[in-house]
CSV table of C-alpha atoms and ligand atoms in Angstrom, one decimal:
chain,number,residue,atom,x,y,z
A,10,MET,CA,-8.6,12.1,-9.8
A,11,LYS,CA,-6.0,14.8,-9.0
A,12,LYS,CA,-2.4,14.7,-10.2
A,13,VAL,CA,0.3,16.5,-8.2
A,14,VAL,CA,3.9,16.7,-9.4
A,15,LEU,CA,6.5,17.7,-6.7
A,16,ASP,CA,10.2,18.3,-7.0
A,17,ASN,CA,11.5,15.2,-5.3
A,18,TYR,CA,10.7,12.1,-3.2
A,19,ASP,CA,11.0,14.0,0.2
A,20,ASP,CA,8.5,16.6,-1.0
A,21,VAL,CA,6.1,13.8,-1.9
A,22,CYS,CA,6.5,12.1,1.5
A,23,ARG,CA,5.9,15.4,3.3
A,24,ALA,CA,2.8,16.1,1.2
A,25,VAL,CA,1.3,12.6,1.8
A,26,ALA,CA,2.2,12.9,5.6
A,27,ASP,CA,0.2,16.2,5.6
A,28,ILE,CA,-2.8,14.2,4.3
A,29,TYR,CA,-2.5,11.6,7.0
A,30,SER,CA,-2.0,14.3,9.6
A,31,ARG,CA,-5.2,16.1,8.5
A,32,GLN,CA,-7.1,12.8,8.3
A,33,LEU,CA,-6.3,11.9,11.9
A,34,ARG,CA,-7.0,15.4,13.2
A,35,GLU,CA,-10.4,15.5,11.5
A,36,LYS,CA,-11.3,11.8,12.3
A,37,PRO,CA,-9.1,10.3,15.1
A,38,HIS,CA,-10.9,6.9,14.6
A,39,SER,CA,-9.9,6.7,11.0
A,40,VAL,CA,-9.4,3.4,9.2
A,41,LEU,CA,-6.1,3.7,7.3
A,42,GLY,CA,-5.1,1.5,4.4
A,43,LEU,CA,-1.3,1.0,4.2
A,44,ALA,CA,1.3,-0.3,1.7
A,45,THR,CA,4.8,-1.8,1.9
A,46,GLY,CA,7.7,-1.7,-0.5
A,47,GLY,CA,10.4,0.9,-1.0
A,48,THR,CA,8.1,3.8,-1.8
A,49,PRO,CA,6.4,4.4,1.6
A,50,ILE,CA,9.5,4.1,3.6
A,51,GLY,CA,10.2,7.9,3.6
A,52,LEU,CA,6.6,8.6,4.4
A,53,TYR,CA,6.7,6.3,7.4
A,54,GLU,CA,9.9,8.0,8.6
A,55,GLU,CA,8.1,11.3,8.3
A,56,LEU,CA,5.0,10.0,10.2
A,57,VAL,CA,7.3,8.6,13.0
A,58,ARG,CA,9.1,11.9,13.2
A,59,ARG,CA,5.8,13.8,13.5
A,60,TYR,CA,4.6,11.3,16.1
A,61,ASN,CA,7.8,11.8,18.2
A,62,ALA,CA,7.3,15.5,17.9
A,63,GLY,CA,3.8,15.2,19.3
A,64,GLU,CA,2.3,16.4,16.0
A,65,ILE,CA,0.3,13.3,15.1
A,66,ASP,CA,-1.7,10.8,17.2
A,67,PHE,CA,-2.6,7.3,16.0
A,68,SER,CA,-4.1,6.1,19.3
A,69,MET,CA,-7.7,5.8,18.0
A,70,ALA,CA,-6.8,4.8,14.5
A,71,ARG,CA,-6.6,1.3,13.0
A,72,SER,CA,-5.2,0.1,9.8
A,73,PHE,CA,-5.4,-2.6,7.1
A,74,ASN,CA,-2.5,-3.5,4.9
A,75,LEU,CA,-2.9,-4.2,1.3
A,76,ASP,CA,-1.1,-7.5,1.0
A,77,GLU,CA,1.2,-10.2,2.3
A,78,TYR,CA,3.2,-12.9,0.8
A,79,TYR,CA,1.8,-16.4,1.0
A,80,PRO,CA,2.9,-18.5,2.7
A,81,ILE,CA,5.3,-16.6,5.0
A,82,SER,CA,6.0,-16.5,8.7
A,83,LYS,CA,5.3,-13.2,10.4
A,84,SER,CA,8.9,-13.4,11.8
A,85,HIS,CA,10.4,-13.6,8.3
A,86,PRO,CA,12.3,-10.3,7.7
A,87,GLN,CA,10.7,-10.0,4.3
A,88,SER,CA,7.1,-10.6,5.5
A,89,TYR,CA,5.0,-7.5,5.2
A,90,ASP,CA,4.0,-8.0,8.9
A,91,TYR,CA,7.7,-7.7,9.9
A,92,PHE,CA,8.2,-4.7,7.5
A,93,MET,CA,5.3,-2.8,9.0
A,94,ARG,CA,6.4,-3.4,12.6
A,95,GLU,CA,10.0,-2.4,11.8
A,96,ASN,CA,9.1,0.7,9.8
A,97,LEU,CA,5.9,2.0,11.5
A,98,PHE,CA,3.9,0.1,14.1
A,99,ASP,CA,6.6,-0.4,16.7
A,100,LYS,CA,7.4,3.3,16.5
A,101,ILE,CA,3.9,4.8,16.9
A,102,ASN,CA,0.8,4.4,19.1
A,103,ILE,CA,-1.6,2.9,16.6
A,104,ALA,CA,-4.6,1.3,18.3
A,105,ARG,CA,-4.8,-1.8,16.1
A,106,TYR,CA,-3.4,-3.0,12.8
A,107,SER,CA,-4.4,-5.9,10.5
A,108,ILE,CA,-2.4,-7.6,7.7
A,109,PRO,CA,-3.5,-10.6,5.7
A,110,ASN,CA,-2.2,-13.6,7.6
A,111,GLY,CA,0.5,-15.3,5.5
A,112,GLU,CA,0.6,-18.1,8.1
A,113,ALA,CA,-3.0,-19.1,7.7
A,114,ASP,CA,-3.6,-22.8,6.9
A,115,ASP,CA,-6.6,-22.0,4.6
A,116,PRO,CA,-5.8,-19.0,2.4
A,117,VAL,CA,-9.4,-18.8,1.0
A,118,ALA,CA,-10.9,-18.7,4.5
A,119,GLU,CA,-8.3,-16.1,5.5
A,120,CYS,CA,-9.3,-13.9,2.5
A,121,GLU,CA,-13.0,-14.1,3.6
A,122,ARG,CA,-12.0,-13.3,7.2
A,123,TYR,CA,-10.0,-10.3,6.1
A,124,ASP,CA,-12.8,-8.8,4.0
A,125,GLY,CA,-15.2,-9.4,6.9
A,126,GLU,CA,-12.8,-7.5,9.2
A,127,ILE,CA,-12.5,-4.5,6.8
A,128,ALA,CA,-16.3,-4.4,6.4
A,129,ALA,CA,-16.8,-4.6,10.2
A,130,ALA,CA,-14.4,-1.6,10.6
A,131,GLY,CA,-16.7,0.4,8.2
A,132,GLY,CA,-14.4,0.3,5.2
A,133,ILE,CA,-11.2,2.3,4.6
A,134,ASP,CA,-11.1,6.1,5.0
A,135,LEU,CA,-7.7,6.8,3.5
A,136,MET,CA,-5.8,4.2,1.4
A,137,LEU,CA,-2.1,4.5,0.6
A,138,LEU,CA,-0.9,2.9,-2.6
A,139,GLY,CA,2.4,2.4,-4.5
A,140,ILE,CA,2.5,1.2,-8.1
A,141,GLY,CA,4.4,-1.8,-9.6
A,142,LEU,CA,6.5,-1.5,-12.7
A,143,ASN,CA,3.7,-3.4,-14.4
A,144,GLY,CA,1.0,-1.1,-13.1
A,145,HIS,CA,-0.2,-3.3,-10.2
A,146,ILE,CA,-1.8,-1.9,-7.1
A,147,GLY,CA,-1.6,-4.1,-4.0
A,148,PHE,CA,-0.8,-7.3,-5.9
A,149,ASN,CA,-3.6,-6.9,-8.4
A,150,GLU,CA,-1.5,-7.8,-11.4
A,151,PRO,CA,-2.4,-7.1,-15.0
A,152,SER,CA,-5.1,-9.7,-15.7
A,153,ASP,CA,-8.4,-10.2,-17.6
A,154,THR,CA,-10.6,-10.1,-14.6
A,155,TYR,CA,-10.3,-9.2,-10.9
A,156,PRO,CA,-11.9,-10.7,-7.8
A,157,ILE,CA,-13.7,-7.9,-5.9
A,158,GLY,CA,-12.5,-9.2,-2.5
A,159,THR,CA,-9.2,-10.3,-1.0
A,160,TYR,CA,-7.7,-13.2,-2.9
A,161,LEU,CA,-4.7,-15.5,-3.3
A,162,VAL,CA,-2.8,-14.4,-6.4
A,163,ASP,CA,0.1,-15.9,-8.4
A,164,LEU,CA,2.7,-13.1,-8.7
A,165,THR,CA,3.9,-12.2,-12.2
A,166,GLU,CA,7.5,-12.5,-13.3
A,167,SER,CA,7.7,-8.6,-13.2
A,168,SER,CA,6.7,-8.4,-9.6
A,169,LEU,CA,8.9,-11.3,-8.5
A,170,THR,CA,11.9,-9.7,-10.3
A,171,ALA,CA,11.2,-6.3,-8.8
A,172,ASN,CA,10.8,-7.6,-5.3
A,173,SER,CA,13.8,-10.0,-5.5
A,174,ARG,CA,16.0,-7.1,-4.4
A,175,PHE,CA,14.6,-7.5,-0.9
A,176,PHE,CA,15.6,-11.2,-0.7
A,177,GLY,CA,19.1,-12.4,-0.1
A,178,PRO,CA,20.9,-14.6,-2.6
A,179,GLY,CA,19.4,-18.1,-2.5
A,180,GLU,CA,16.7,-17.0,0.0
A,181,HIS,CA,13.3,-18.5,-0.9
A,182,GLN,CA,10.9,-15.8,-2.3
A,183,PRO,CA,7.2,-16.8,-2.1
A,184,GLY,CA,5.5,-16.8,-5.5
A,185,ARG,CA,2.1,-16.1,-4.3
A,186,ALA,CA,0.4,-13.4,-2.1
A,187,LEU,CA,-2.8,-12.5,-0.4
A,188,THR,CA,-4.0,-9.2,-1.7
A,189,MET,CA,-6.8,-6.9,-1.0
A,190,GLY,CA,-9.1,-7.0,-4.1
A,191,ILE,CA,-10.0,-4.1,-6.3
A,192,GLY,CA,-13.3,-3.7,-4.4
A,193,ALA,CA,-11.8,-2.7,-1.0
A,194,ILE,CA,-9.3,-0.4,-2.7
A,195,LEU,CA,-11.8,1.4,-4.9
A,196,SER,CA,-14.4,1.7,-2.1
A,197,SER,CA,-11.9,3.5,0.1
A,198,ARG,CA,-13.3,7.0,0.7
A,199,SER,CA,-10.1,8.6,-0.2
A,200,ILE,CA,-6.9,7.3,-2.0
A,201,VAL,CA,-3.4,8.4,-2.3
A,202,LEU,CA,-1.0,6.9,-4.8
A,203,MET,CA,2.7,7.7,-4.6
A,204,ILE,CA,4.8,7.3,-7.8
A,205,CYS,CA,8.5,8.1,-7.3
A,206,GLY,CA,11.7,7.5,-9.2
A,207,ALA,CA,12.8,7.5,-12.8
A,208,ASN,CA,12.2,3.7,-13.0
A,209,LYS,CA,8.4,4.4,-12.6
A,210,ALA,CA,8.3,7.0,-15.4
A,211,PRO,CA,7.3,4.4,-18.1
A,212,ILE,CA,4.3,3.1,-16.1
A,213,ALA,CA,3.3,6.6,-15.0
A,214,LYS,CA,3.2,7.6,-18.7
A,215,ARG,CA,0.9,4.6,-19.4
A,216,LEU,CA,-1.3,5.4,-16.4
A,217,PHE,CA,-2.0,8.9,-17.7
A,218,GLU,CA,-2.8,7.9,-21.2
A,219,GLY,CA,-6.5,8.6,-20.3
A,220,LYS,CA,-7.9,5.1,-20.6
A,221,VAL,CA,-9.0,2.5,-18.0
A,222,TYR,CA,-8.0,-1.1,-18.7
A,223,THR,CA,-6.9,-4.2,-16.8
A,224,GLY,CA,-3.5,-4.0,-18.5
A,225,VAL,CA,-2.7,-1.2,-16.1
A,226,PRO,CA,-4.6,-2.1,-12.9
A,227,ALA,CA,-3.8,1.3,-11.4
A,228,SER,CA,-5.8,3.0,-14.2
A,229,PHE,CA,-9.0,2.1,-12.3
A,230,LEU,CA,-8.0,4.9,-9.9
A,231,LEU,CA,-8.7,7.4,-12.6
A,232,LEU,CA,-12.4,6.7,-12.0
A,233,HIS,CA,-12.3,7.3,-8.2
A,234,PRO,CA,-13.8,10.6,-7.1
A,235,ASP,CA,-11.2,11.3,-4.4
A,236,ALA,CA,-7.9,9.8,-5.6
A,237,THR,CA,-4.7,11.9,-5.6
A,238,ILE,CA,-1.7,10.7,-7.5
A,239,PHE,CA,1.6,12.2,-6.3
A,240,LEU,CA,4.6,12.0,-8.5
A,241,ASP,CA,8.1,13.3,-8.1
A,242,LYS,CA,9.7,15.0,-11.2
A,243,ALA,CA,11.7,11.9,-12.0
A,244,ALA,CA,8.6,9.7,-12.3
A,245,ALA,CA,6.7,12.4,-14.1
A,246,GLY,CA,9.5,12.5,-16.7
A,247,ALA,CA,9.8,16.3,-16.0
B,21,F6R,C1,3.0,-3.1,-1.4
B,21,F6R,C2,2.2,-3.2,-2.6
B,21,F6R,C3,2.8,-3.0,-4.0
B,21,F6R,C4,3.8,-1.9,-4.0
B,21,F6R,C5,4.4,-1.8,-5.4
B,21,F6R,C6,5.5,-0.8,-5.5
B,21,F6R,O1,2.2,-3.4,-0.3
B,21,F6R,O2,1.0,-3.5,-2.5
B,21,F6R,O3,1.7,-2.7,-4.9
B,21,F6R,O4,3.2,-0.7,-3.6
B,21,F6R,O5,4.9,-3.0,-5.8
B,21,F6R,O6,6.6,-1.2,-4.7
B,21,F6R,P1,7.9,-0.2,-4.5
B,21,F6R,O7,7.4,0.9,-3.6
B,21,F6R,O8,8.9,-1.1,-3.8
B,21,F6R,O9,8.3,0.2,-5.8
């Protein structure tokens, strides 16, 4: 695990965009893992800027997103499917993208199908993660045990409250999600975690306490041979 502290959010976005640029230059057929939420928005803006400038090409790449609310329609503005099209996929030339299907009738079958699709693609080359205020990655919430594969999870109060900012007053917020399991995340060949903003300083501090435990799901990343954790100074408490 490598820890990198940069001055501010824009610097973190540029540094992570450099990693995506290099990955696609070296392996145009890369399988990319992608996240939603507030954190990657600046990164996606930077990737779109580079794409428009002819500096990066996604035409042979494919991607898998970490998670999706369940149930939710793909046309719902708060679905992660909608978020990804709005912020990235409709603005670049990615060959193919996959997101757990929040519209599936049978969530268990959908999870198995999603794992099968990731396996058939050869696993994930470069996985992008954000971190929840409770230490979650994807929607792997603090818990005693974790399914290895994709699963249907009940979101914790912390995650529901943190994400309620994206929903309008009175708008229904799904209490469950389909999330990639710890297995697909940790078997990614390379992982980048972005931790930005002063509100993430307390969880960043707990993450770097030097122990691995399910109370901070992101701490499993400390065991990964090629995980880089980028922080801005505000999150690093510097
Ligand atoms: C998003 C995801 C979540 C977020 C995390 C941080 O696909 O899996 O783990 O990365 O909740 O969210 P933000 O960036 O909004 O603070």
